[in-house]
Tab-separated table of N, CA, C and O in Angstrom:
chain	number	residue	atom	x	y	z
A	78	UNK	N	-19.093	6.096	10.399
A	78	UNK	CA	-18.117	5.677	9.417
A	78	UNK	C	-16.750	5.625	10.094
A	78	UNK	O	-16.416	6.472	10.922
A	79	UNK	N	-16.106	4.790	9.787
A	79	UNK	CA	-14.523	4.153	10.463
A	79	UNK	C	-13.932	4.205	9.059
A	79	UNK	O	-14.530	3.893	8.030
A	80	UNK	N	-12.691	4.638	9.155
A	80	UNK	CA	-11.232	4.480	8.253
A	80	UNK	C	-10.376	3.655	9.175
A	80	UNK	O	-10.550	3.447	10.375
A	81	UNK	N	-9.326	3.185	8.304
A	81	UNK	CA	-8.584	2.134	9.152
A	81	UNK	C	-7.406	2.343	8.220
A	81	UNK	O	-7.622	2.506	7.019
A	82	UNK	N	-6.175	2.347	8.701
A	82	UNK	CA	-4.977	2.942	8.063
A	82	UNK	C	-4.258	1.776	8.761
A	82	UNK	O	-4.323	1.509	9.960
A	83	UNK	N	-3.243	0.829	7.376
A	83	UNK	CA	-2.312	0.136	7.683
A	83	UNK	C	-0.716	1.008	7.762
A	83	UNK	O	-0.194	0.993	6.647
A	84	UNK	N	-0.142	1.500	8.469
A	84	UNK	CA	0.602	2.605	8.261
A	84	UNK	C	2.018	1.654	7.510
A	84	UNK	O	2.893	2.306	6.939
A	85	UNK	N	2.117	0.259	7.574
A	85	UNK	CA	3.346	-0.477	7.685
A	85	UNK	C	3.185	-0.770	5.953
A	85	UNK	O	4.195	-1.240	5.430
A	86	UNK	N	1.935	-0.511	5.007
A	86	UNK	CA	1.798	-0.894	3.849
A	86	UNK	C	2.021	0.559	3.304
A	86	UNK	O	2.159	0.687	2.088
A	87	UNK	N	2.056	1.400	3.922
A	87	UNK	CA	2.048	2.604	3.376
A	87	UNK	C	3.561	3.011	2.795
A	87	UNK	O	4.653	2.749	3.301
A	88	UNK	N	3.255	3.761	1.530
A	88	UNK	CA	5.103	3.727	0.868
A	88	UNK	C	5.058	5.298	0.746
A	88	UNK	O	5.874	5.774	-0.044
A	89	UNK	N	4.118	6.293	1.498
A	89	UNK	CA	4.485	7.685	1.811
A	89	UNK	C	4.527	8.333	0.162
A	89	UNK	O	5.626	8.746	-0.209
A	90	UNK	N	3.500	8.413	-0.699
A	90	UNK	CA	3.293	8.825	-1.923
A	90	UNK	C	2.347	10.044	-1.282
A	90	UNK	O	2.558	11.114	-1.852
A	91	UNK	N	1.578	10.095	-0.462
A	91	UNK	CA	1.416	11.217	0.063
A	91	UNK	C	0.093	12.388	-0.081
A	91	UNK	O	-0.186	13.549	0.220
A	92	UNK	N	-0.713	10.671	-1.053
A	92	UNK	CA	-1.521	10.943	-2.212
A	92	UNK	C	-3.101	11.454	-1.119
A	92	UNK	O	-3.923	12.327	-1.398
A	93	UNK	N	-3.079	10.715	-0.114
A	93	UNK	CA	-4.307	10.582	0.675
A	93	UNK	C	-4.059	12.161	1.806
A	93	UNK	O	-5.062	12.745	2.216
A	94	UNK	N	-2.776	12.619	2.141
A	94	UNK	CA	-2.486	14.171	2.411
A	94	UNK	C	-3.568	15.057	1.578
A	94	UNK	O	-4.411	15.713	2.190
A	95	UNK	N	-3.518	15.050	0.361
A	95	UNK	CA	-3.769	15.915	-0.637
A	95	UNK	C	-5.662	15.726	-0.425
A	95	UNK	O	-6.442	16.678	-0.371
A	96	UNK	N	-5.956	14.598	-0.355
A	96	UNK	CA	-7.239	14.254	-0.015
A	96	UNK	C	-7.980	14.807	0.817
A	96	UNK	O	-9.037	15.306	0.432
A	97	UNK	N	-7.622	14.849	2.096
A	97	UNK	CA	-8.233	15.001	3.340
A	97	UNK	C	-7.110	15.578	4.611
A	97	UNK	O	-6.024	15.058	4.867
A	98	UNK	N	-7.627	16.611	5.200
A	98	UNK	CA	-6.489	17.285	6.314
A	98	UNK	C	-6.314	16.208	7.321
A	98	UNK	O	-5.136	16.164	7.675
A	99	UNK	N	-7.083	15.293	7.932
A	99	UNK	CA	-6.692	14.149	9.028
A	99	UNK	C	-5.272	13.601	8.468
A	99	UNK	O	-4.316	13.567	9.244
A	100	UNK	N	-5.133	13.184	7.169
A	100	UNK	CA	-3.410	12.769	7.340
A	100	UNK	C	-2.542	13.837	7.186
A	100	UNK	O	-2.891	14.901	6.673
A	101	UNK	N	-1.088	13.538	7.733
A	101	UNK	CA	-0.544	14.690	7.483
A	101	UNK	C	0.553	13.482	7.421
A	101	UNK	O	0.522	12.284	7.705
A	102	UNK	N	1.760	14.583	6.799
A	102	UNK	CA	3.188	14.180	6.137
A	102	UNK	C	4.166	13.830	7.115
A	102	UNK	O	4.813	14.771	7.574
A	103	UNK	N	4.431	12.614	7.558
A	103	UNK	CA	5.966	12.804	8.245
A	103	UNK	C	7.218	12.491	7.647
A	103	UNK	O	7.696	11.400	7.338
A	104	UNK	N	7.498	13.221	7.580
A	104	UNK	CA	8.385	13.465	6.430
A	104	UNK	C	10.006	12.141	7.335
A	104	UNK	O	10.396	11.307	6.517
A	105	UNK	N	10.567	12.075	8.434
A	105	UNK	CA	11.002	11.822	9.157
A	105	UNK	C	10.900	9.814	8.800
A	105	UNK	O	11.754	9.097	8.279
A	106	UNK	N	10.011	9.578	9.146
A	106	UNK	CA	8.967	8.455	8.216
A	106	UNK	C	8.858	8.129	7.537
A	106	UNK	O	9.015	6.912	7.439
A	107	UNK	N	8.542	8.787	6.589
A	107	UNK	CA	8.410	8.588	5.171
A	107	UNK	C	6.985	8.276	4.630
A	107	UNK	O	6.756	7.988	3.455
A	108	UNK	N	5.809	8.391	5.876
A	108	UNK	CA	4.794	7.893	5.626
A	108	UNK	C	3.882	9.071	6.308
A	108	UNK	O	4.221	9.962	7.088
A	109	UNK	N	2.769	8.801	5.813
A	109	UNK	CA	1.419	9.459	6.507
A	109	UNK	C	1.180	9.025	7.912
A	109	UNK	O	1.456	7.939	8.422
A	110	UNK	N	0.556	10.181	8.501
A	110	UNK	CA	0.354	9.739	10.184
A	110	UNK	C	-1.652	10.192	9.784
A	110	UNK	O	-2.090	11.022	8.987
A	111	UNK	N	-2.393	9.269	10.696
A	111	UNK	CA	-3.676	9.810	10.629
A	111	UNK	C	-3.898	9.920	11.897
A	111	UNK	O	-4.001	9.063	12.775
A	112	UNK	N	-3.989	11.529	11.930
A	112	UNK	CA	-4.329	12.485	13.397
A	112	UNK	C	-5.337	12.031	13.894
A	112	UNK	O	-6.321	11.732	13.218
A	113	UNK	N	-5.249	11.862	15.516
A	113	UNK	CA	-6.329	11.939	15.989
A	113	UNK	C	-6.879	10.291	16.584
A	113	UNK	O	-7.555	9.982	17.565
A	114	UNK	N	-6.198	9.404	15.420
A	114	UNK	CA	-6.566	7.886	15.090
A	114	UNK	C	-6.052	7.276	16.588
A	114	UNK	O	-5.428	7.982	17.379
A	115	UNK	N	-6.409	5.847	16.865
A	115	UNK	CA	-5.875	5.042	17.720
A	115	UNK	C	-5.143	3.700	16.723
A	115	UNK	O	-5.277	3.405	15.536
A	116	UNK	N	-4.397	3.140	17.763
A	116	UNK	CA	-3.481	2.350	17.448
A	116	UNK	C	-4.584	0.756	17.887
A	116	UNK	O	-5.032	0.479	18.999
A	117	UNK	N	-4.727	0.096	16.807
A	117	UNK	CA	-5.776	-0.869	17.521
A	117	UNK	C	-4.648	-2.450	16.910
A	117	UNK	O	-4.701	-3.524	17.509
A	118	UNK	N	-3.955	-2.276	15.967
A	118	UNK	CA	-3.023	-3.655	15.960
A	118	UNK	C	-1.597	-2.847	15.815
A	118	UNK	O	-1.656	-1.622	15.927
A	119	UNK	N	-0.424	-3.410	15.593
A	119	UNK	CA	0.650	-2.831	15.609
A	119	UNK	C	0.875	-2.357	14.156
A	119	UNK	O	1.139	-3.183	13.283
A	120	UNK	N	0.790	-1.240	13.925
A	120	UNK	CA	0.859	-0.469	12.678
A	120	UNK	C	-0.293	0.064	12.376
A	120	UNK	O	-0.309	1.115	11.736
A	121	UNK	N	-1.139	-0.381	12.662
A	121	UNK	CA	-3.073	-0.077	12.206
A	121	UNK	C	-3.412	0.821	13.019
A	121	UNK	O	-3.258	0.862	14.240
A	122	UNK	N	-4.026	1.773	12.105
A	122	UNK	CA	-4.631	2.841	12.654
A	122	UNK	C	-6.075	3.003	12.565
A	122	UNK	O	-6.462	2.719	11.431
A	123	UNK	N	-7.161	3.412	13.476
A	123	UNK	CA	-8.134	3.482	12.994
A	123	UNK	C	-8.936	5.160	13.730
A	123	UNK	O	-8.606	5.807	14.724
A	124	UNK	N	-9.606	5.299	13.120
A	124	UNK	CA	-10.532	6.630	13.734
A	124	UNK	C	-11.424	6.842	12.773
A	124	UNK	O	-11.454	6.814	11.542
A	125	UNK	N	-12.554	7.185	14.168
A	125	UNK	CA	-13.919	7.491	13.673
A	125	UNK	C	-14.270	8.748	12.306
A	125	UNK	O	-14.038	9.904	12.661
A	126	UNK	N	-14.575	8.651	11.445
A	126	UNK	CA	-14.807	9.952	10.729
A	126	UNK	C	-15.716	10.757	10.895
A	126	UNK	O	-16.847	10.277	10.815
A	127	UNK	N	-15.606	12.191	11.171
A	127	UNK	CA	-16.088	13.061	12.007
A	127	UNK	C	-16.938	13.855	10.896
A	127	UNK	O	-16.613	14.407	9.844
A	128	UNK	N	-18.342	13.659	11.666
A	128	UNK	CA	-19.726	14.016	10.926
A	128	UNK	C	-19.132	15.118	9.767
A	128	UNK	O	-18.169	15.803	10.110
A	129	UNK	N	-19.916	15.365	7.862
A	129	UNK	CA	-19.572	16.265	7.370
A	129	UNK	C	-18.158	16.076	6.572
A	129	UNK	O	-17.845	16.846	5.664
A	130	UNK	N	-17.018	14.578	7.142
A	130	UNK	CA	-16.149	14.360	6.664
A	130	UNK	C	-15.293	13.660	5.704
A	130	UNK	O	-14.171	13.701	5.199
A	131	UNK	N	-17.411	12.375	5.708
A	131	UNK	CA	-16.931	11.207	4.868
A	131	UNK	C	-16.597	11.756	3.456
A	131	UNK	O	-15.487	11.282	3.215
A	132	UNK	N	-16.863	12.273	2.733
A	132	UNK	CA	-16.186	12.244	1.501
A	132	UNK	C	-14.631	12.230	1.540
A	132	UNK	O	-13.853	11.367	1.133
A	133	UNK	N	-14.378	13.507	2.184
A	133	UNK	CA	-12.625	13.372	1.973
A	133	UNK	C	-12.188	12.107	2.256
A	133	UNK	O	-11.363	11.476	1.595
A	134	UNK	N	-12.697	11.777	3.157
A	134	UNK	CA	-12.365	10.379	3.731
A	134	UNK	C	-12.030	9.470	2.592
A	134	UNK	O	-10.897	9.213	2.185
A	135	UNK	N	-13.411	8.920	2.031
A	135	UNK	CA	-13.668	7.753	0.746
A	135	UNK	C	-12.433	9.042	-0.395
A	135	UNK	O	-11.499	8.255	-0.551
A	136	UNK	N	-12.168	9.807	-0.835
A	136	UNK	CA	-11.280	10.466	-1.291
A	136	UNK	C	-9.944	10.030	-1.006
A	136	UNK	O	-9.198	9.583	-1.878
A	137	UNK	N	-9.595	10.169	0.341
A	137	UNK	CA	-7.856	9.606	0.658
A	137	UNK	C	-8.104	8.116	0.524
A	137	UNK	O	-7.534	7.491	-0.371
A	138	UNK	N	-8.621	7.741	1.056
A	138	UNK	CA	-9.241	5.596	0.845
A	138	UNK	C	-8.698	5.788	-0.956
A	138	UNK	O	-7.505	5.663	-1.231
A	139	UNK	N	-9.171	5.927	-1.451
A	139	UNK	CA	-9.447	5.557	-3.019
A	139	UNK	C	-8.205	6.261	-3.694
A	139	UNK	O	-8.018	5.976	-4.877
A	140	UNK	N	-7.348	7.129	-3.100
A	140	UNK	CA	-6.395	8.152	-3.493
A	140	UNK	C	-5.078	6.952	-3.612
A	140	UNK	O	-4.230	6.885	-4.502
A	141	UNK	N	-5.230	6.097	-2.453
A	141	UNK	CA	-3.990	5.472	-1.880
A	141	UNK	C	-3.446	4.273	-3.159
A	141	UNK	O	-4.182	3.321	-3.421
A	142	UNK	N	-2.122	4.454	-3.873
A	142	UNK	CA	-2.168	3.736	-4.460
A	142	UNK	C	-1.632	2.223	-4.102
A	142	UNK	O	-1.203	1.554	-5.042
A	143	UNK	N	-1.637	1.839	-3.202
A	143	UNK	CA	-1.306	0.391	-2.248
A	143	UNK	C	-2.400	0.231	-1.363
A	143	UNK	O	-2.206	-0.575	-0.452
A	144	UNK	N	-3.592	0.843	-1.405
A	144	UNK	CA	-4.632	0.072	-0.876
A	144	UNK	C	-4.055	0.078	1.203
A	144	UNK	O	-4.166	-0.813	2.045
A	145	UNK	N	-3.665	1.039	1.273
A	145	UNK	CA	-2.986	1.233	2.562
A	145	UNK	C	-4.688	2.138	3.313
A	145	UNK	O	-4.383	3.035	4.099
A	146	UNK	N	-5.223	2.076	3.248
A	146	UNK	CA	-6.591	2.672	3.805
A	146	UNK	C	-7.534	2.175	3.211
A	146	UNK	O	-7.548	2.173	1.981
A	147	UNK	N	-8.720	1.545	4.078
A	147	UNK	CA	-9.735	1.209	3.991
A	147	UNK	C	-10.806	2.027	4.944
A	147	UNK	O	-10.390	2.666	5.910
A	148	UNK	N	-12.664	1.951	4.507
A	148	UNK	CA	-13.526	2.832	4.792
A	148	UNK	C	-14.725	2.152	4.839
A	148	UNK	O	-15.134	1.358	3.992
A	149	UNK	N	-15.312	2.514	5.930
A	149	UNK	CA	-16.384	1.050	6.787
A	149	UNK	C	-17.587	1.899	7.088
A	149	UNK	O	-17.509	2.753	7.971
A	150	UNK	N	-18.511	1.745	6.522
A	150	UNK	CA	-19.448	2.354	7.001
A	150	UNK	C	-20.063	2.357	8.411
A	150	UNK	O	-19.265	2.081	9.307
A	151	UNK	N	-21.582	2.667	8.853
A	151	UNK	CA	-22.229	2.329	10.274
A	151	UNK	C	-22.116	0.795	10.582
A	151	UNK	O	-21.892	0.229	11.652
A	152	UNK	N	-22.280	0.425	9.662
A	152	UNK	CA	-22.291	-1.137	9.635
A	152	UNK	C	-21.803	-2.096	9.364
A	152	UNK	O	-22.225	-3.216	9.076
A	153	UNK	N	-20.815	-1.640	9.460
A	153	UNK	CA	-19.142	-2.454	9.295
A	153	UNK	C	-19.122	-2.913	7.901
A	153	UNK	O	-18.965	-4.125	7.752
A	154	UNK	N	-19.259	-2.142	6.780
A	154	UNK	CA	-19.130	-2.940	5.529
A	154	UNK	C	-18.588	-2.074	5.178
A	154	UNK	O	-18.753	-0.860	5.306
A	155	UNK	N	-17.539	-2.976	4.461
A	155	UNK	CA	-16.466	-2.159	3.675
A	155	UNK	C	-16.870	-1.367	2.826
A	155	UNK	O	-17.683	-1.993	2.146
A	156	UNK	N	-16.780	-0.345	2.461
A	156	UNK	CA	-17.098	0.965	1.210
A	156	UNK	C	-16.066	1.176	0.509
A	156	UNK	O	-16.294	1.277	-0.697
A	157	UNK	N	-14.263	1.352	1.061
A	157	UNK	CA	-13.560	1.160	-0.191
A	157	UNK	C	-12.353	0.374	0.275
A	157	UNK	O	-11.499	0.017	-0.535
């Protein structure tokens, strides 16, 4: 399972924090950072979700109220 974080759509509500410990607050920012993630377009974040984790995961995905995170299963299909 892959998450993919647009960080540049993100308006730092802070909602997907509360979800899952991989994001955390930068307050500095004004937006969520997702630990750990790589930088694969300019602003886009993506990282693997680590066995045991998908729920929180689909949790911060579905938390976000701008649709600023999306959640891909083994097989590249979108889940949220």
């Amino acid at each position: 399972m892959k998450i993919r974080y647009d960080r540049e759509t993100c308006i730092g509500m802070f909602q997907c924090v509360d979800e899952w410990d991989a994001f955390q607050k930068n307050m500095d920012a004004g937006k969520a950072d997702l630990e750990g993630s790589t930088e694969v377009e300019e602003g886009v974040f993506e990282l693997d979700v680590p066995d045991g984790e998908e729920l929180d995961a689909e949790f911060a995905a579905r938390a976000c109220p701008v649709d600023a995170i999306e959640l891909y299963d083994d097989d590249g299909e979108r889940v949220v």
